[in-house]
mmCIF file of C-alpha atoms in Angstrom:
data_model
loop_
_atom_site.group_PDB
_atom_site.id
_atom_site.type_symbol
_atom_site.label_atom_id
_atom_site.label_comp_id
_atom_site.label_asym_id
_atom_site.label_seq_id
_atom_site.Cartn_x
_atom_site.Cartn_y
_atom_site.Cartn_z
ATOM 1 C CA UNK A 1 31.856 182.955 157.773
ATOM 2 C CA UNK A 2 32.877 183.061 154.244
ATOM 3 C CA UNK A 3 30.330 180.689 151.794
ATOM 4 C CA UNK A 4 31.666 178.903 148.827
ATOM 5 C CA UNK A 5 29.891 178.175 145.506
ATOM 6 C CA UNK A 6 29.898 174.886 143.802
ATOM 7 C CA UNK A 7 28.224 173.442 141.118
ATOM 8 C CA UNK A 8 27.805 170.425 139.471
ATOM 9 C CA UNK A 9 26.206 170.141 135.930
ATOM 10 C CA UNK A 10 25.763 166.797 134.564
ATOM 11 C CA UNK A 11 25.391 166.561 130.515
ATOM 12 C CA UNK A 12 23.699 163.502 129.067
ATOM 13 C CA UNK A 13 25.751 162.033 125.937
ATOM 14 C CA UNK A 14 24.044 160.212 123.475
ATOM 15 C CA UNK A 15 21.356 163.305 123.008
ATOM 16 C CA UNK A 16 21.096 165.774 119.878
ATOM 17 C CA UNK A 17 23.226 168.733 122.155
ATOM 18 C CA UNK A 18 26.379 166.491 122.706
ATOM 19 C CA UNK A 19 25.890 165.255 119.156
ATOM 20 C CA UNK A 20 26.992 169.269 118.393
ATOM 21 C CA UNK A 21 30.314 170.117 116.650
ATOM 22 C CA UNK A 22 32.055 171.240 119.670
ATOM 23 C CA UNK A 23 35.701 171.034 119.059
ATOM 24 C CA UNK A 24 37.444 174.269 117.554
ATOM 25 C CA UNK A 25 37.556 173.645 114.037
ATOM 26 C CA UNK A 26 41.179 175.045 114.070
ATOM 27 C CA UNK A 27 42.349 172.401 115.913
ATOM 28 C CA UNK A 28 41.721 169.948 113.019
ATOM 29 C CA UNK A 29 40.965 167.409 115.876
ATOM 30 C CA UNK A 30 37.454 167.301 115.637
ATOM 31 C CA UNK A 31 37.140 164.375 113.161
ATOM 32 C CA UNK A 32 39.649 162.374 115.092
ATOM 33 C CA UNK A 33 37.576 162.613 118.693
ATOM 34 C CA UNK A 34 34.414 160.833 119.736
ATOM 35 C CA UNK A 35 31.220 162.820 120.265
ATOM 36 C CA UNK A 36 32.150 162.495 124.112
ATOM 37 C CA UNK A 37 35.812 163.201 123.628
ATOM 38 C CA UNK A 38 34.566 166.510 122.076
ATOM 39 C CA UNK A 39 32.382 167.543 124.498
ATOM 40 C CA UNK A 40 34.553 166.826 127.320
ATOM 41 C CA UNK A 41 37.425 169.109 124.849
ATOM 42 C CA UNK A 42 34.776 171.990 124.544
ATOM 43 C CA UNK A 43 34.390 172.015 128.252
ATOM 44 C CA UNK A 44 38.036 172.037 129.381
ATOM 45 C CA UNK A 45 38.663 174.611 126.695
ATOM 46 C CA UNK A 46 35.966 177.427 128.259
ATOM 47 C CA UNK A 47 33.489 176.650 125.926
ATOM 48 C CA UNK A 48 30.848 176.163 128.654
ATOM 49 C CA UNK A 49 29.450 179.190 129.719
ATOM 50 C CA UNK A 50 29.011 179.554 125.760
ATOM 51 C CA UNK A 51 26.962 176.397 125.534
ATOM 52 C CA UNK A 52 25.337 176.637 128.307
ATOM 53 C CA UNK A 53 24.280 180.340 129.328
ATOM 54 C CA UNK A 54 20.986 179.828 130.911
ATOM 55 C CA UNK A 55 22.341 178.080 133.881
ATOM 56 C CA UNK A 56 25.655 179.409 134.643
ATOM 57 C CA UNK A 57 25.703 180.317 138.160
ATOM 58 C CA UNK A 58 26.600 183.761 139.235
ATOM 59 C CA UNK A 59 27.735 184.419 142.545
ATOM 60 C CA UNK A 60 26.442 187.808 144.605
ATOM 61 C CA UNK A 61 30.438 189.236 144.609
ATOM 62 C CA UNK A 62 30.597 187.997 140.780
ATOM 63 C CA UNK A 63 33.414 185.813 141.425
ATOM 64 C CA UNK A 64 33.978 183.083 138.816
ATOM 65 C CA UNK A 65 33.325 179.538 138.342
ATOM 66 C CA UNK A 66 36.347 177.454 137.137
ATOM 67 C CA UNK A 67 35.761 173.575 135.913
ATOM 68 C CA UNK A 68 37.913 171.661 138.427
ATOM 69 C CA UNK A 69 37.025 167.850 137.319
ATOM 70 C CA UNK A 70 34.807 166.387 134.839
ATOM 71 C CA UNK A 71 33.748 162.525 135.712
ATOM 72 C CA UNK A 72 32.958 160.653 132.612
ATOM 73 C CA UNK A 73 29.793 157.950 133.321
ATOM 74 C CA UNK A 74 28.373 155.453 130.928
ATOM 75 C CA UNK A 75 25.487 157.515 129.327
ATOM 76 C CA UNK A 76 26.620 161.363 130.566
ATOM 77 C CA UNK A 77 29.818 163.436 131.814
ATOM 78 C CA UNK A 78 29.822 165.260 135.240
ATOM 79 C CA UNK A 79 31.314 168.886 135.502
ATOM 80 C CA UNK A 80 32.109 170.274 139.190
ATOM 81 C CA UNK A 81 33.028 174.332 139.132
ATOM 82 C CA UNK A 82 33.763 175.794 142.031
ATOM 83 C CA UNK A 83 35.299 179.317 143.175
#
């Protein structure tokens, strides 16, 4: 019986850490996108092991987590990783 990890991380917007300069300042984009827009950018772009290392789940065979949907509520964005 093979088990499968999943996680789901939910990130509150409206707080000092999504208030962070998250978008790649080569992209030039970052003064065009909303404070969620640019969280929601950081995360698709791999950026969230980086900002958030004390939680990322590690699995016993070290296989990795990829972000497979992000859900966008009124006052935070949902992230579900799985295998």
């Amino acid at each position: 019986m093979k088990n499968f990890i999943q996680q789901e991380i939910l990130l509150m917007t409206g707080t000092t850490f999504s208030a962070r300069q998250w978008c790649e300042k080569e992209a030039g984009l970052q003064n065009n996108l909303t404070e969620r827009e640019q969280l929601t950018e950081a995360c698709w772009n791999g950026l969230l092991q980086e900002m958030l290392p004390g939680i990322w789940e590690q699995t016993e065979e070290n296989k990795k987590l990829f972000l497979w949907d992000i859900k966008e509520g009124k006052s935070f964005i949902e992230l579900e990783l799985g295998e």
